[in-house]
Coordinates of C-alpha atoms (C1' of nucleotides) in Angstrom, one line a residue:
Chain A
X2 CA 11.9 -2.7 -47.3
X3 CA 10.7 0.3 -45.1
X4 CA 8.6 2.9 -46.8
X5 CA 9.7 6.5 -48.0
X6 CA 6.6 7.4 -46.0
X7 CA 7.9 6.1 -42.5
X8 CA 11.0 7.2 -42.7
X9 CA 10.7 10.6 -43.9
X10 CA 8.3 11.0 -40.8
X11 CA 10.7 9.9 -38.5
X12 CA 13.6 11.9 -39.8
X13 CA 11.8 15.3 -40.1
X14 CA 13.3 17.3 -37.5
X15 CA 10.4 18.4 -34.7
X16 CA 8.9 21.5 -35.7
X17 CA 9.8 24.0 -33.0
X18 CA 5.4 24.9 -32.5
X19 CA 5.1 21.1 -32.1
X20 CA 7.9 21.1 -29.7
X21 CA 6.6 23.6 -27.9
X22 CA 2.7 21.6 -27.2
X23 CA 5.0 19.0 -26.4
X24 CA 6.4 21.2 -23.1
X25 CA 2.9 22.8 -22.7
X26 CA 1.3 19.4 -21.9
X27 CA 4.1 18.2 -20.2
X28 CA 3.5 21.1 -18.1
X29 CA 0.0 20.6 -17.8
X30 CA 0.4 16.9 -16.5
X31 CA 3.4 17.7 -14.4
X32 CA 0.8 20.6 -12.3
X33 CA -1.6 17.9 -12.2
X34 CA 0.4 14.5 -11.2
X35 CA 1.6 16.5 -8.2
X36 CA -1.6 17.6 -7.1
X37 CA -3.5 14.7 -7.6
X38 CA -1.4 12.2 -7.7
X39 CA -0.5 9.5 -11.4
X40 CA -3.5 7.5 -10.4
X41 CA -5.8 10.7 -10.4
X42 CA -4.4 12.7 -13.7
X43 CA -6.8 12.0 -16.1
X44 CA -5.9 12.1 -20.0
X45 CA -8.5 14.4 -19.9
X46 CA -7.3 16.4 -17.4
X47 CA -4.0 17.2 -18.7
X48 CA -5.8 17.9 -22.7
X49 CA -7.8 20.2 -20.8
X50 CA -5.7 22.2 -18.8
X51 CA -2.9 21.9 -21.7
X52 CA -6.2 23.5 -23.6
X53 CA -5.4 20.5 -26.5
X54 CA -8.0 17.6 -27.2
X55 CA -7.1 14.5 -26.1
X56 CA -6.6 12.7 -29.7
X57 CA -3.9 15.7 -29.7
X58 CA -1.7 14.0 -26.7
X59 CA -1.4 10.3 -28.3
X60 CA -0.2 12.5 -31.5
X61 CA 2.6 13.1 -29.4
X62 CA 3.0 9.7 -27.0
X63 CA 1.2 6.4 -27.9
X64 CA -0.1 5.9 -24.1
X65 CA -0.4 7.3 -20.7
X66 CA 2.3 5.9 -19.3
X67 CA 4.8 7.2 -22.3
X68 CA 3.6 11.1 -21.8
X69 CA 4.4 10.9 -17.8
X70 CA 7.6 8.7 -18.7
X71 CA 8.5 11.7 -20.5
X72 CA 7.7 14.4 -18.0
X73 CA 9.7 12.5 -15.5
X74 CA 13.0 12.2 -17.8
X75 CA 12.2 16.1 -18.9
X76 CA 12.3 16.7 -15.3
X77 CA 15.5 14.5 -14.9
X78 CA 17.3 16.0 -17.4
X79 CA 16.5 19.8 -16.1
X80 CA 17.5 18.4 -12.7
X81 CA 20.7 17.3 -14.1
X82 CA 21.4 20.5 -15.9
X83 CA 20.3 22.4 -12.5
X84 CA 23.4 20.8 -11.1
X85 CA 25.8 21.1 -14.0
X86 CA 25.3 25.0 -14.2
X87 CA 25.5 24.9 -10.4
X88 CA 29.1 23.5 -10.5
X89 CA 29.9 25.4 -13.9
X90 CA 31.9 27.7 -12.1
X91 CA 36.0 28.5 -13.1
X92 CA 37.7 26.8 -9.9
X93 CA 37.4 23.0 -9.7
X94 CA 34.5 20.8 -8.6
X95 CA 35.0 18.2 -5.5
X96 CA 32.7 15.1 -5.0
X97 CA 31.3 17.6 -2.0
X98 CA 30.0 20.0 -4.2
X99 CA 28.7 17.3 -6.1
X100 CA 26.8 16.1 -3.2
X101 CA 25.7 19.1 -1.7
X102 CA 24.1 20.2 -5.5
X103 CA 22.3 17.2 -6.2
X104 CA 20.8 17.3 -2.9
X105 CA 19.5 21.1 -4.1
X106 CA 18.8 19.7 -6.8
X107 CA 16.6 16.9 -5.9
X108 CA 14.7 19.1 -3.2
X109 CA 13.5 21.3 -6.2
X110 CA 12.1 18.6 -8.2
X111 CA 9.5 16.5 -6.6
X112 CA 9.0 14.6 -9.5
X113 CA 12.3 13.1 -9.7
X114 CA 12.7 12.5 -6.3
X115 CA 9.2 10.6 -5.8
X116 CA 11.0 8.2 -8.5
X117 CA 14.2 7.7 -6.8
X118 CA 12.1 7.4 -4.3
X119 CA 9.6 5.1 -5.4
X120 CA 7.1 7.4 -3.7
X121 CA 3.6 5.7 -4.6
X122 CA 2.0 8.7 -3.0
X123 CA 3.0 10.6 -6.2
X124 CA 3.8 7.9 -8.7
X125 CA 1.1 5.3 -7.9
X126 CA 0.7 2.6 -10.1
X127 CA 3.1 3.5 -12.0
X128 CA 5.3 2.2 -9.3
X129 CA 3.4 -0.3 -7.8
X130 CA 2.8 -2.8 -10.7
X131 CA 6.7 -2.3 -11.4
X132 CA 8.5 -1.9 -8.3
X133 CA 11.9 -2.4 -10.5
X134 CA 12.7 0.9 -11.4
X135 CA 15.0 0.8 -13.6
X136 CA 16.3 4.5 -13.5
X137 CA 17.2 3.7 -9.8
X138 CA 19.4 0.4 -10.9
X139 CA 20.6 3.0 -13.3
X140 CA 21.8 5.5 -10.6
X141 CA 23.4 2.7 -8.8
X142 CA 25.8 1.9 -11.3
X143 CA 26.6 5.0 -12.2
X144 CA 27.5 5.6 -9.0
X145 CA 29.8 2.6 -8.5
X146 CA 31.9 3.7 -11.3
X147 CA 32.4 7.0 -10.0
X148 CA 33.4 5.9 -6.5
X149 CA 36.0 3.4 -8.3
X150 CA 37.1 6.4 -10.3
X151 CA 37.5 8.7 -7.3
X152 CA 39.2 5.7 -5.0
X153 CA 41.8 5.5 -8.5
X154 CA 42.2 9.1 -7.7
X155 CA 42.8 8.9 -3.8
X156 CA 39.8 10.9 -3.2
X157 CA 37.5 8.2 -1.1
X158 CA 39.0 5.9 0.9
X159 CA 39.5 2.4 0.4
X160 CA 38.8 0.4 3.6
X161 CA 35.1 0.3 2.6
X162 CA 34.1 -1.5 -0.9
X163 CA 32.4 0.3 -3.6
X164 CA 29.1 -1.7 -2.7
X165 CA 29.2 -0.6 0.9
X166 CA 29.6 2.8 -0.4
X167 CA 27.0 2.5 -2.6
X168 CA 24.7 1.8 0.5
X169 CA 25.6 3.9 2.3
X170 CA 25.0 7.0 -0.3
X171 CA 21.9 5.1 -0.8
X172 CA 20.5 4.7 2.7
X173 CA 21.6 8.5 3.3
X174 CA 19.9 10.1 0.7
X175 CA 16.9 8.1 1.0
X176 CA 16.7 9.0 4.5
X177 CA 17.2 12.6 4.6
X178 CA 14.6 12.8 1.5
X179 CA 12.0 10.8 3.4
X180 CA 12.6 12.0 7.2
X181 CA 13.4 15.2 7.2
X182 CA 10.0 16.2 6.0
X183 CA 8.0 14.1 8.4
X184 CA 10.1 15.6 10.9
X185 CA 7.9 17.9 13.6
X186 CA 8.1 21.6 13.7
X187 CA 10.4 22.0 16.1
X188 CA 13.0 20.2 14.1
X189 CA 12.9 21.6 11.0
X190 CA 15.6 22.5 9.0
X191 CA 15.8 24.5 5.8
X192 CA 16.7 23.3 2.5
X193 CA 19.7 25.0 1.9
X194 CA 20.8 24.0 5.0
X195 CA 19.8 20.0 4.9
X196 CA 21.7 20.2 1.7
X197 CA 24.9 21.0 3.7
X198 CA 23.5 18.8 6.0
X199 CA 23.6 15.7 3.6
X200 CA 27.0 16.8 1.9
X201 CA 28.4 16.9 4.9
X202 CA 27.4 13.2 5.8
X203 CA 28.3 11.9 2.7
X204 CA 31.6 13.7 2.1
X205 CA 33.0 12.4 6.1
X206 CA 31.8 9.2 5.2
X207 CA 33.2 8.6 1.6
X208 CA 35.9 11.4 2.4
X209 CA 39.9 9.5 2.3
X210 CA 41.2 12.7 3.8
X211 CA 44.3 12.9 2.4
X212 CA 45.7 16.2 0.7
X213 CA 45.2 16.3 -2.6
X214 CA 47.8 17.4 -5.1
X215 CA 46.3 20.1 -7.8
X216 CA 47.2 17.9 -10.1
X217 CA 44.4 15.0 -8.5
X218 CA 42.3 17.9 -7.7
X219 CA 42.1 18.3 -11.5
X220 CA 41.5 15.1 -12.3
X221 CA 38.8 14.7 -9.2
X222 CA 37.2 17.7 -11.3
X223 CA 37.7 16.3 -14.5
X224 CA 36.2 12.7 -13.6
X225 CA 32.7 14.7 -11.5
X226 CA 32.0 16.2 -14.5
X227 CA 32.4 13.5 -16.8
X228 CA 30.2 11.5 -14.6
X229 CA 27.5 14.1 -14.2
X230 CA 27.6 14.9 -18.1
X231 CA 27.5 11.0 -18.6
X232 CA 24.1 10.7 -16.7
X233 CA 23.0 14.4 -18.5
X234 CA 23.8 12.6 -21.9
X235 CA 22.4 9.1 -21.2
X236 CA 19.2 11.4 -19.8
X237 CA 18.8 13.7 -22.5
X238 CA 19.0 10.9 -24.9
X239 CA 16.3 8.6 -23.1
X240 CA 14.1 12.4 -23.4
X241 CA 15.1 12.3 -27.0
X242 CA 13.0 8.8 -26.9
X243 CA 10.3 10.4 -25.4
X244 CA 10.1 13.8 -27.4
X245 CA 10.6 12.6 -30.7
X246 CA 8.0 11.5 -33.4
X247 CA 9.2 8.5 -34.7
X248 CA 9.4 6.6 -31.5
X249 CA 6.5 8.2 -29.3
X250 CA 7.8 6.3 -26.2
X251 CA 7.6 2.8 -27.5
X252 CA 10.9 2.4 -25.7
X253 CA 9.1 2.6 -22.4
X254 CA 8.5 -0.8 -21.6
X255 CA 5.2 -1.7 -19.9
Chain B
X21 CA -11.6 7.0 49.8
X22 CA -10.3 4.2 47.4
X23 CA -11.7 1.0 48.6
X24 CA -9.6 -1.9 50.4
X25 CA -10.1 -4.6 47.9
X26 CA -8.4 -2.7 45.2
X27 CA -5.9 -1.5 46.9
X28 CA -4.5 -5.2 47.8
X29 CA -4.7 -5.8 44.5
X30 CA -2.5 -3.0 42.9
X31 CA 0.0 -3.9 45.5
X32 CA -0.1 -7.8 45.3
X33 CA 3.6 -9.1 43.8
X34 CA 3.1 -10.6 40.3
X35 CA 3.2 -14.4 41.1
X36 CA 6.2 -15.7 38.9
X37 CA 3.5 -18.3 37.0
X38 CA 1.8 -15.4 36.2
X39 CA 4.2 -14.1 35.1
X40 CA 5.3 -16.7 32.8
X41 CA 2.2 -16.9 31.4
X42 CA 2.2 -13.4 30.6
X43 CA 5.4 -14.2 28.7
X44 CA 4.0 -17.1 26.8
X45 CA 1.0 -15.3 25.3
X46 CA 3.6 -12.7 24.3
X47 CA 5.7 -14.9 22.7
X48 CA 2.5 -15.8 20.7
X49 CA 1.8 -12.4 19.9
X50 CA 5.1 -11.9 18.9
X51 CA 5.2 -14.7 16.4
X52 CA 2.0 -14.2 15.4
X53 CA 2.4 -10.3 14.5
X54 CA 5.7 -10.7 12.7
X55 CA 4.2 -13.4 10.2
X56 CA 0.9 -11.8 9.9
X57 CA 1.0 -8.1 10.8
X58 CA -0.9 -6.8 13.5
X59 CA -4.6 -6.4 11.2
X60 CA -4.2 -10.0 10.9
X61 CA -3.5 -11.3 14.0
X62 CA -6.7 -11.9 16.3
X63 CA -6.6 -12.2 19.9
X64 CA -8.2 -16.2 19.2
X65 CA -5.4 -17.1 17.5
X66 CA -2.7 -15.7 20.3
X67 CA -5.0 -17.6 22.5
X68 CA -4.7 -21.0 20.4
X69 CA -1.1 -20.6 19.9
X70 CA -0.6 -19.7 23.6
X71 CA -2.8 -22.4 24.7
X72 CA -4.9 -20.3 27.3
X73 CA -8.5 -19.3 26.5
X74 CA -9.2 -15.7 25.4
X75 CA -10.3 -14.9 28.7
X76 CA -7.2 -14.9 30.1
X77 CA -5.8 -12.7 28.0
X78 CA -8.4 -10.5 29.4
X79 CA -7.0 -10.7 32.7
X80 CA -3.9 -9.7 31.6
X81 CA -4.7 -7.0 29.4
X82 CA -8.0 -4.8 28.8
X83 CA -7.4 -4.7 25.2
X84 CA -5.7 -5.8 22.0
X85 CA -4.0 -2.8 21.7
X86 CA -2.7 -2.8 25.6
X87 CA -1.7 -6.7 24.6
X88 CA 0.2 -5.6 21.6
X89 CA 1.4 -2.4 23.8
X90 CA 3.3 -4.8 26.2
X91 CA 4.6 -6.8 23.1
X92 CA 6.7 -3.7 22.0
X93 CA 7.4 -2.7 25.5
X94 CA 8.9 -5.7 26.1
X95 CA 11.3 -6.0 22.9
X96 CA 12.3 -3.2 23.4
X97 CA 13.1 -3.5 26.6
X98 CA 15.4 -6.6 25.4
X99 CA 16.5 -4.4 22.8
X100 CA 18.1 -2.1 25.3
X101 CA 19.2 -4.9 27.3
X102 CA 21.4 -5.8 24.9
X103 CA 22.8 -2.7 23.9
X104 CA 23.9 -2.4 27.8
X105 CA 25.4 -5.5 27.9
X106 CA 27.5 -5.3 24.6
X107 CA 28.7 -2.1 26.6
X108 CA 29.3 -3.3 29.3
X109 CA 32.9 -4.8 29.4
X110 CA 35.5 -3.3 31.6
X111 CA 36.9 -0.5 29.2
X112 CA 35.6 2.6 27.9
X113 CA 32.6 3.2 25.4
X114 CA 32.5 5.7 23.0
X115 CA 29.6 7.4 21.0
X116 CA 30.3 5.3 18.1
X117 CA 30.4 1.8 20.2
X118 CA 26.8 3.1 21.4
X119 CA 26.0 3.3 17.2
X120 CA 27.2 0.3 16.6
X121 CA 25.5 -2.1 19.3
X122 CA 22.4 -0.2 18.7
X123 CA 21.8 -0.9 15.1
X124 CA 22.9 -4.2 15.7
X125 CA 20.3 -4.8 18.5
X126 CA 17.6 -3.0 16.2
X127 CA 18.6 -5.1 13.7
X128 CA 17.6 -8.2 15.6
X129 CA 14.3 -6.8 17.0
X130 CA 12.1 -6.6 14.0
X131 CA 9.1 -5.1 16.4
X132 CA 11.3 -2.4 17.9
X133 CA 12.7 -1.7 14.3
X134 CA 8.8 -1.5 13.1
X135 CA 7.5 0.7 15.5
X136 CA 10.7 3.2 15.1
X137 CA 10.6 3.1 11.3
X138 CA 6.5 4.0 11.4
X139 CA 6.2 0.5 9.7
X140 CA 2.5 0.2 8.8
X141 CA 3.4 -3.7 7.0
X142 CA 3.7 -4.9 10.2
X143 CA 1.8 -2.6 12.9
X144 CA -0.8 -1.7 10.4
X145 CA -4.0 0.0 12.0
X146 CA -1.6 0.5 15.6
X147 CA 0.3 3.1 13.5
X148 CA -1.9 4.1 10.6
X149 CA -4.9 5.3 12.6
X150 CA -2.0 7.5 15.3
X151 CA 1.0 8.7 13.1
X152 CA 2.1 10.3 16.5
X153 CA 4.2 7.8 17.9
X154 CA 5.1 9.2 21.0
X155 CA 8.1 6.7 21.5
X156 CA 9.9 8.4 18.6
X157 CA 9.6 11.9 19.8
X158 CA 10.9 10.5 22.8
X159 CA 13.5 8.9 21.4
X160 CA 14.5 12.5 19.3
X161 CA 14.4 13.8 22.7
X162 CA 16.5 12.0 24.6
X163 CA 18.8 12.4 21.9
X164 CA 19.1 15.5 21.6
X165 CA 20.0 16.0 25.6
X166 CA 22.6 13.0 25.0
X167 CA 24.3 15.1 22.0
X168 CA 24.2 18.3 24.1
X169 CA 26.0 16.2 27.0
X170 CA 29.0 14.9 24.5
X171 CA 29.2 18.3 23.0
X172 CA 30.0 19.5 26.5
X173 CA 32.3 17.2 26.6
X174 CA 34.1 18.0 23.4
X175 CA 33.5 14.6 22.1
X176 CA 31.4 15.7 19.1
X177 CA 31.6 19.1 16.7
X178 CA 30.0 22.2 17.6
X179 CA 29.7 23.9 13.9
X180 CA 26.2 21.7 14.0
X181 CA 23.1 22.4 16.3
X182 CA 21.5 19.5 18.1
X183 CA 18.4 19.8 15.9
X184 CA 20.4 19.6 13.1
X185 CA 22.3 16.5 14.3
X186 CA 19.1 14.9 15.3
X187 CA 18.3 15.4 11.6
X188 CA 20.9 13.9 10.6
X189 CA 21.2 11.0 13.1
X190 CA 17.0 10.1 12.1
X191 CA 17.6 10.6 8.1
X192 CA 21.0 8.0 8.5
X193 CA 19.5 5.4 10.8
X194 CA 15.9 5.5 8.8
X195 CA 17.8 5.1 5.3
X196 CA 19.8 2.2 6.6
X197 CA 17.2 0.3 8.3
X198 CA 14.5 0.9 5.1
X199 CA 16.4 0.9 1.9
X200 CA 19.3 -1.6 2.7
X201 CA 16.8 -4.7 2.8
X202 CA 15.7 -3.4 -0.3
X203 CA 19.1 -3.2 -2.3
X204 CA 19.3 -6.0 -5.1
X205 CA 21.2 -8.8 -4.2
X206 CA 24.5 -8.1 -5.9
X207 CA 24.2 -5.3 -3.1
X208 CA 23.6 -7.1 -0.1
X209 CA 25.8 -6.7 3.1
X210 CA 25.7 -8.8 5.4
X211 CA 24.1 -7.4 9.3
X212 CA 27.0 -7.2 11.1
X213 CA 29.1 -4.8 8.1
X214 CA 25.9 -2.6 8.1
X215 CA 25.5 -1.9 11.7
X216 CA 29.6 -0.9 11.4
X217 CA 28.7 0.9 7.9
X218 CA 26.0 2.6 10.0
X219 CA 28.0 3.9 13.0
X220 CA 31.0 4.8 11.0
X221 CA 28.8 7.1 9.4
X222 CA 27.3 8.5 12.6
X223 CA 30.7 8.9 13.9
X224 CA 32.3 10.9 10.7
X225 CA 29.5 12.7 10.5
X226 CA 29.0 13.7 14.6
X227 CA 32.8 13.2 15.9
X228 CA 34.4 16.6 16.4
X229 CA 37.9 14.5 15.9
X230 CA 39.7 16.0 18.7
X231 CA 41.6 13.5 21.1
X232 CA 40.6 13.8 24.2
X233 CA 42.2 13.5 27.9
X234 CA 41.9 10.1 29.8
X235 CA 39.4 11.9 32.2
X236 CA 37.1 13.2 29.3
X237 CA 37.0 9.8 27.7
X238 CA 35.7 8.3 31.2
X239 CA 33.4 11.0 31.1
X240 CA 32.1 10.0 27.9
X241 CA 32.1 6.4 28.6
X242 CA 30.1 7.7 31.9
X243 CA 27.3 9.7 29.9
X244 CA 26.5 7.1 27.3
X245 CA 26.6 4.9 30.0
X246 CA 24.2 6.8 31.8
X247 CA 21.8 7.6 29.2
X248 CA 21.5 4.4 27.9
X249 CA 20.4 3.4 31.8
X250 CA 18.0 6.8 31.4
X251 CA 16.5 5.0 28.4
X252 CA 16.3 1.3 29.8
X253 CA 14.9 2.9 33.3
X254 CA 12.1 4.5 31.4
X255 CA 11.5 1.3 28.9
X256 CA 11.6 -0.6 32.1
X257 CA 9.4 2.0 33.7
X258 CA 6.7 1.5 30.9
X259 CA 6.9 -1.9 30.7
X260 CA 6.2 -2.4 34.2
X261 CA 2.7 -0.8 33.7
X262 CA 1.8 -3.4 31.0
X263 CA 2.6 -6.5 32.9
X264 CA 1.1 -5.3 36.1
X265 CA -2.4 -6.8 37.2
X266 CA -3.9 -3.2 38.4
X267 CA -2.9 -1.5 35.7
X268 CA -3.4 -4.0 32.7
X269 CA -2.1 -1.2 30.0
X270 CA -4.8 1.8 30.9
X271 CA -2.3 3.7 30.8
X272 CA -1.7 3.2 26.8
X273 CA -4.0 5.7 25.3
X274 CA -6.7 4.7 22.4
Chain C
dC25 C1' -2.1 16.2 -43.1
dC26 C1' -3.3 17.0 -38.5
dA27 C1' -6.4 18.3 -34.8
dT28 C1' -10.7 17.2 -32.9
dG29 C1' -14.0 15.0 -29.8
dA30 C1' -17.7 11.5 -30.1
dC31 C1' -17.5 6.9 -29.1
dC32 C1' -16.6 2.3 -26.9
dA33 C1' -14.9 -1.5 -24.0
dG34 C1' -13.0 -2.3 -20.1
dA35 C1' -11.7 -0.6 -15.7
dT36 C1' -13.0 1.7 -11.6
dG37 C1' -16.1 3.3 -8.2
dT38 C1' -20.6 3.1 -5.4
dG39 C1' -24.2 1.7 -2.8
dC40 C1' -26.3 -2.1 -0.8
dT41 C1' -27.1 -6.7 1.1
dT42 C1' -25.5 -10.7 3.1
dA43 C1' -22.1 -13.3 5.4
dT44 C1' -18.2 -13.8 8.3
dC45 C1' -15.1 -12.5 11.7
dT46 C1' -13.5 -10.7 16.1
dG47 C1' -12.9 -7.8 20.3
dG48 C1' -14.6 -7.9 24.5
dT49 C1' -18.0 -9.7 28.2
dC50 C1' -19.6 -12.7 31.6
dA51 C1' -22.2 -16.8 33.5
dT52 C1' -20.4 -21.0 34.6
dC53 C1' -17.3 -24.3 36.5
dC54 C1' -13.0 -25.8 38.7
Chain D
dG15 C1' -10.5 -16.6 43.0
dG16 C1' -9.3 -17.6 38.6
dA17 C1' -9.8 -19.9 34.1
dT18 C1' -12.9 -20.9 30.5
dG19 C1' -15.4 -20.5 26.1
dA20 C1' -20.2 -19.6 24.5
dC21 C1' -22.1 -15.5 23.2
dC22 C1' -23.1 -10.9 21.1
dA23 C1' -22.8 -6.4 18.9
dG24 C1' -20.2 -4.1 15.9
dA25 C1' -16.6 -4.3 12.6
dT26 C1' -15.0 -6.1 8.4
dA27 C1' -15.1 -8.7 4.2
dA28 C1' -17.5 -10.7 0.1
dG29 C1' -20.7 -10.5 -3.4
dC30 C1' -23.2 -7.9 -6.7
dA31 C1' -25.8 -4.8 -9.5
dC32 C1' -25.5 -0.5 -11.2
dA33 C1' -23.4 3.8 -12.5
dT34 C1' -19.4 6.4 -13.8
dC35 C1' -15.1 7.1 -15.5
dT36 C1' -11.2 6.8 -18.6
dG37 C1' -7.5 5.1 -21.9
dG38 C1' -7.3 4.7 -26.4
dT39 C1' -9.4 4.8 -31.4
dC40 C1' -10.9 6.8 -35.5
dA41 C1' -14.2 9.0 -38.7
dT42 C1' -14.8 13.7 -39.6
dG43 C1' -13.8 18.5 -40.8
dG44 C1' -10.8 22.2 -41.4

DNA sequence: CCATGACCAGATGTGCTTATCTGGTCATCC
DNA sequence: GGATGACCAGATAAGCACATCTGGTCATGG
């Protein structure tokens, strides 16, 4: 038998000033984690520069490693919205475009990216103790069932399994995220233009050339955004977790 | 006035038993450094498991590093000669037979792989304490003056620069070689899919997919040819100076 | 109620000493 | 001449006492 107490706590809806601290120290530790590193940002430093005392911050998440589980899936779930406005657009959406945004996409948010990644530069122990991420397992899946829905549709071609496909998209991305910006001076490349770059790749390599009828077009469209609004709602809910009273990141398993 | 003695020394053949010992202690090293990592593997115990004394590693070499030095030159070296001789039957090779055979021989050289990669597991201090590997900008080089020779020989697209194709080429092959070891093992591919994975991808991604004349195909086969012969000449070349007695790898800088 | 910050135990870092290891040399011997 | 391995200085590791830091708690006050 629960009491009233308990649950009326976890039902009330998040004040909106509450909410608000919530992003302010988010904000706070986000400056600070990629400055310093997660094995650097102090509690303390993030209270500080959030200008909140620290007693404040496990009001909102019961431990350090639920407040920067959160920033990461805020920052996951803006990424993810980055690209859905990007391919908002009227005409239809191809797996290309897809590519090409969520390249943009990841360039802009270091955070994310240091967690596909598993960057321990950024993320530091927060990696190293668990070097099963399971966002990244996650991803993988995902991806899977889109490349099975796009071979149903004739987009991808079929001489190559979806696992194949999956590592190759894998060892791709990982590469152009990790290479291109050890790469010396003389080679660099701009963003915009490694994001073409990596469409590019990804789209002749997955790519089953074949003219599409509108009608698969449609349905190519249809199916890209129901994947990318399936990973926004599985990432907004998993922020939910993280943003919301009654759970304060328990979910987040140590 | 350089004096007699040394003279007839630098010019003195390697005597073959020399030679073979020379081989030995690098097989050693070899083993040695791939189970251990370089930090961890002292010149005693290549001595031990090359049963000479340490001295006489002295005589072949003037330091650890110039030991090691050889060690790489030498896989790689065999790394190379393998490539050419997958090539080398009687019909023509394209680009994409080039990808393949590479990978494949990279894929069995675990020290060539290492050094390319920047792998500090294995090469520890030989790489941490000089990020500058100058066999990787040489490799980005060379490259680049191969894709500049296809391109003039319509075999791959001109919509991308060089540098941007040497972007592209360095994120692909890094991403394989790193993150598909990594992959969970509902993932796993087996080696010889990969390095076909891998150069598929090169190919769709370089290929300017015009069919070419007879003669430009023998061109083709000709450059690739020939710059895989530029490469093993100059891998040769540097190996040469680390199996030499009047050298003994002074010219491998600290 | 909720925000605060003093407080504490355990973790982490620091400086130092001692011990061990190891790259490189060289007198010795074959 | 060439191979050896004892030898040494400097590097590296191990141990340790001490100081500092930091995640998390909770009594207090608004």
């Amino acid at each position: 038998m629960p009491s009233p107490d308990t649950d009326a706590q976890a039902r009330r809806p998040e004040q909106p000033q509450r909410e608000e601290r919530a992003h302010r120290i988010l904000d706070a530790a986000a400056e600070l984690i990629l400055r310093w590193g997660y094995d650097k940002t102090t509690i303390d430093d993030v209270a500080r520069s959030a200008g909140v005392a620290k007693g404040t911050i496990y009001l909102h998440w019961k431990s350090r490693e639920a407040l920067f589980a959160a920033l990461l899936r805020r920052d996951r779930v803006a990424m993810l919205e980055q690209v859905r406005n990007a391919v908002a657009g009227p005409g239809g959406v191809t797996p290309r475009d897809l590519y090409r945004h969520l390249a943009l996409a990841l360039m802009a948010r270091p955070l994310v990216r240091a967690a596909l990644l598993g960057d321990t530069e950024v993320l530091g122990k927060l990696i190293r103790q668990k070097p099963k991420v399971q966002t990244v397992e996650a991803v993988r899946s995902l991806a899977g069932i889109y490349l099975t829905t796009l071979r149903e549709h004739g987009a991808i071609r079929e001489d190559l399994t979806p696992v194949e496909q999956v590592n190759m998209i894998s060892a791709t991305m990982y590469g152009f995220f990790v290479i291109t910006p050890q790469m010396p001076e003389e080679y660099q490349v701009s963003g915009e233009r490694l994001a073409d770059l990596l469409a590019e790749t990804l789209h002749r390599a997955l790519d089953s050339g074949r003219t599409l009828s509108p009608e698969q077009s449609a349905a190519i469209t249809r199916a890209t955004l129901a994947y990318l609004d399936r990973g926004l709602g599985l990432a907004r809910d998993r922020l939910h977790l993280s943003l919301t009273t009654s759970d304060m990141g328990k979910d987040y398993v140590r």
